[in-house]
PDB file of C-alpha atoms in Angstrom:
ATOM      1  CA  MET A1034      40.454 -37.104 -43.775  1.00 49.00           C
ATOM      2  CA  ASN A1035      40.927 -33.457 -43.997  1.00 55.00           C
ATOM      3  CA  PHE A1036      38.841 -30.722 -45.215  1.00 57.00           C
ATOM      4  CA  VAL A1037      40.397 -30.680 -48.559  1.00 59.00           C
ATOM      5  CA  ASN A1038      40.060 -34.460 -49.632  1.00 73.00           C
ATOM      6  CA  ILE A1039      36.306 -34.017 -48.545  1.00 74.00           C
ATOM      7  CA  ASN A1040      35.660 -30.779 -51.198  1.00 80.00           C
ATOM      8  CA  GLU A1041      37.776 -32.653 -53.892  1.00 82.00           C
ATOM      9  CA  LYS A1042      35.381 -35.676 -53.067  1.00 80.00           C
ATOM     10  CA  ARG A1043      32.246 -34.027 -53.759  1.00 81.00           C
ATOM     11  CA  LYS A1044      33.804 -32.086 -56.706  1.00 82.00           C
ATOM     12  CA  ARG A1045      34.331 -35.483 -58.422  1.00 81.00           C
ATOM     13  CA  ASN A1046      30.707 -36.709 -57.179  1.00 77.00           C
ATOM     14  CA  LEU A1047      29.168 -33.191 -58.861  1.00 79.00           C
ATOM     15  CA  LYS A1048      31.060 -34.078 -62.027  1.00 80.00           C
ATOM     16  CA  GLN A1049      29.634 -37.648 -62.284  1.00 77.00           C
ATOM     17  CA  VAL A1050      26.169 -36.275 -61.634  1.00 74.00           C
ATOM     18  CA  SER A1051      26.450 -33.683 -64.333  1.00 76.00           C
ATOM     19  CA  TYR A1052      28.079 -36.177 -66.760  1.00 74.00           C
ATOM     20  CA  PHE A1053      25.421 -38.661 -66.310  1.00 73.00           C
ATOM     21  CA  LYS A1054      22.855 -35.873 -66.974  1.00 73.00           C
ATOM     22  CA  ARG A1055      23.993 -34.965 -69.638  1.00 72.00           C
ATOM     23  CA  THR A1056      24.753 -38.309 -71.463  1.00 74.00           C
ATOM     24  CA  GLU A1057      22.985 -41.127 -69.961  1.00 77.00           C
ATOM     25  CA  ALA A1058      19.787 -39.938 -68.026  1.00 75.00           C
ATOM     26  CA  GLN A1059      17.600 -39.262 -71.128  1.00 78.00           C
ATOM     27  CA  ASP A1060      18.619 -42.346 -72.939  1.00 80.00           C
ATOM     28  CA  ARG A1061      17.708 -44.169 -69.589  1.00 80.00           C
ATOM     29  CA  ASP A1062      14.087 -42.280 -69.548  1.00 80.00           C
ATOM     30  CA  ARG A1063      13.254 -43.616 -72.925  1.00 83.00           C
ATOM     31  CA  ILE A1064      14.362 -47.090 -72.196  1.00 85.00           C
ATOM     32  CA  LEU A1065      12.068 -47.205 -68.999  1.00 83.00           C
ATOM     33  CA  LEU A1066       9.374 -45.563 -71.098  1.00 87.00           C
ATOM     34  CA  LYS A1067       9.553 -48.178 -73.669  1.00 91.00           C
ATOM     35  CA  TYR A1068       9.695 -51.039 -71.179  1.00 89.00           C
ATOM     36  CA  PHE A1069       6.702 -50.048 -69.038  1.00 89.00           C
ATOM     37  CA  GLY A1070       5.030 -47.641 -70.966  1.00 91.00           C
ATOM     38  CA  GLU A1071       3.633 -44.212 -69.906  1.00 89.00           C
ATOM     39  CA  ASP A1072       0.859 -45.833 -67.761  1.00 92.00           C
ATOM     40  CA  GLY A1073       3.477 -48.588 -66.226  1.00 90.00           C
ATOM     41  CA  VAL A1074       5.534 -45.675 -65.003  1.00 86.00           C
ATOM     42  CA  ASN A1075       2.430 -43.913 -63.811  1.00 87.00           C
ATOM     43  CA  LYS A1076       1.871 -46.609 -62.122  1.00 90.00           C
ATOM     44  CA  ILE A1077       4.964 -47.176 -60.247  1.00 86.00           C
ATOM     45  CA  ILE A1078       5.140 -43.552 -58.845  1.00 84.00           C
ATOM     46  CA  GLY A1079       1.943 -43.805 -57.664  1.00 88.00           C
ATOM     47  CA  GLU A1080       2.535 -46.751 -55.551  1.00 88.00           C
ATOM     48  CA  VAL A1081       5.828 -45.089 -54.760  1.00 84.00           C
ATOM     49  CA  THR A1082       4.073 -41.948 -53.894  1.00 85.00           C
ATOM     50  CA  ALA A1083       1.428 -43.798 -51.592  1.00 90.00           C
ATOM     51  CA  LYS A1084       3.698 -45.704 -49.834  1.00 88.00           C
ATOM     52  CA  ILE A1085       6.032 -42.561 -48.822  1.00 86.00           C
ATOM     53  CA  PHE A1086       2.400 -40.421 -47.788  1.00 88.00           C
ATOM     54  CA  GLU A1087       1.348 -43.738 -45.394  1.00 91.00           C
ATOM     55  CA  LEU A1088       4.115 -42.896 -43.506  1.00 88.00           C
ATOM     56  CA  GLU A1089       2.851 -39.822 -42.364  1.00 86.00           C
ATOM     57  CA  LYS A1090       6.161 -37.803 -41.465  1.00 85.00           C
ATOM     58  CA  GLU A1091       6.712 -34.099 -41.626  1.00 84.00           C
ATOM     59  CA  ARG A1092      10.274 -34.710 -42.634  1.00 85.00           C
ATOM     60  CA  LEU A1093      11.760 -37.462 -44.852  1.00 80.00           C
ATOM     61  CA  LYS A1094      15.036 -38.622 -45.989  1.00 79.00           C
ATOM     62  CA  ILE A1095      14.312 -40.321 -49.897  1.00 75.00           C
ATOM     63  CA  LEU A1096      17.431 -41.943 -51.268  1.00 67.00           C
ATOM     64  CA  ASP A1097      17.187 -41.451 -54.860  1.00 65.00           C
ATOM     65  CA  VAL A1098      18.295 -44.369 -56.910  1.00 59.00           C
ATOM     66  CA  GLY A1099      16.348 -43.605 -59.985  1.00 59.00           C
ATOM     67  CA  ALA A1100      17.616 -44.894 -63.473  1.00 51.00           C
ATOM     68  CA  ALA A1101      16.610 -41.791 -65.255  1.00 53.00           C
ATOM     69  CA  GLN A1102      16.909 -38.147 -65.210  1.00 53.00           C
ATOM     70  CA  GLY A1103      13.962 -37.359 -62.563  1.00 58.00           C
ATOM     71  CA  PHE A1104      10.840 -37.743 -64.394  1.00 57.00           C
ATOM     72  CA  SER A1105       9.108 -39.571 -61.188  1.00 54.00           C
ATOM     73  CA  ARG A1106      10.727 -36.851 -59.082  1.00 56.00           C
ATOM     74  CA  VAL A1107       8.570 -33.972 -61.255  1.00 54.00           C
ATOM     75  CA  LYS A1108       5.572 -36.218 -61.037  1.00 56.00           C
ATOM     76  CA  PHE A1109       6.061 -37.044 -57.270  1.00 55.00           C
ATOM     77  CA  LEU A1110       6.409 -33.236 -56.375  1.00 56.00           C
ATOM     78  CA  LYS A1111       3.281 -32.344 -58.385  1.00 56.00           C
ATOM     79  CA  SER A1112       0.927 -34.659 -56.386  1.00 53.00           C
TER      80      SER A1112
END
């Protein structure tokens, strides 16, 4: 794979992310909040955050496989 193909793939991926954020992310947020409720979402975020901090690592890569636009990430960064 040459450099041009890599850049084209990145551009396609960025377009997909942008499309998702514009069209689907807020709907998924509403679905999660309706299903779990705000307390349930906060509990999940708290559990995940606690497990991450238990690792006691200076650097950590986290794969974000969230179903929504990132309200959990914002709450995690605030904690």
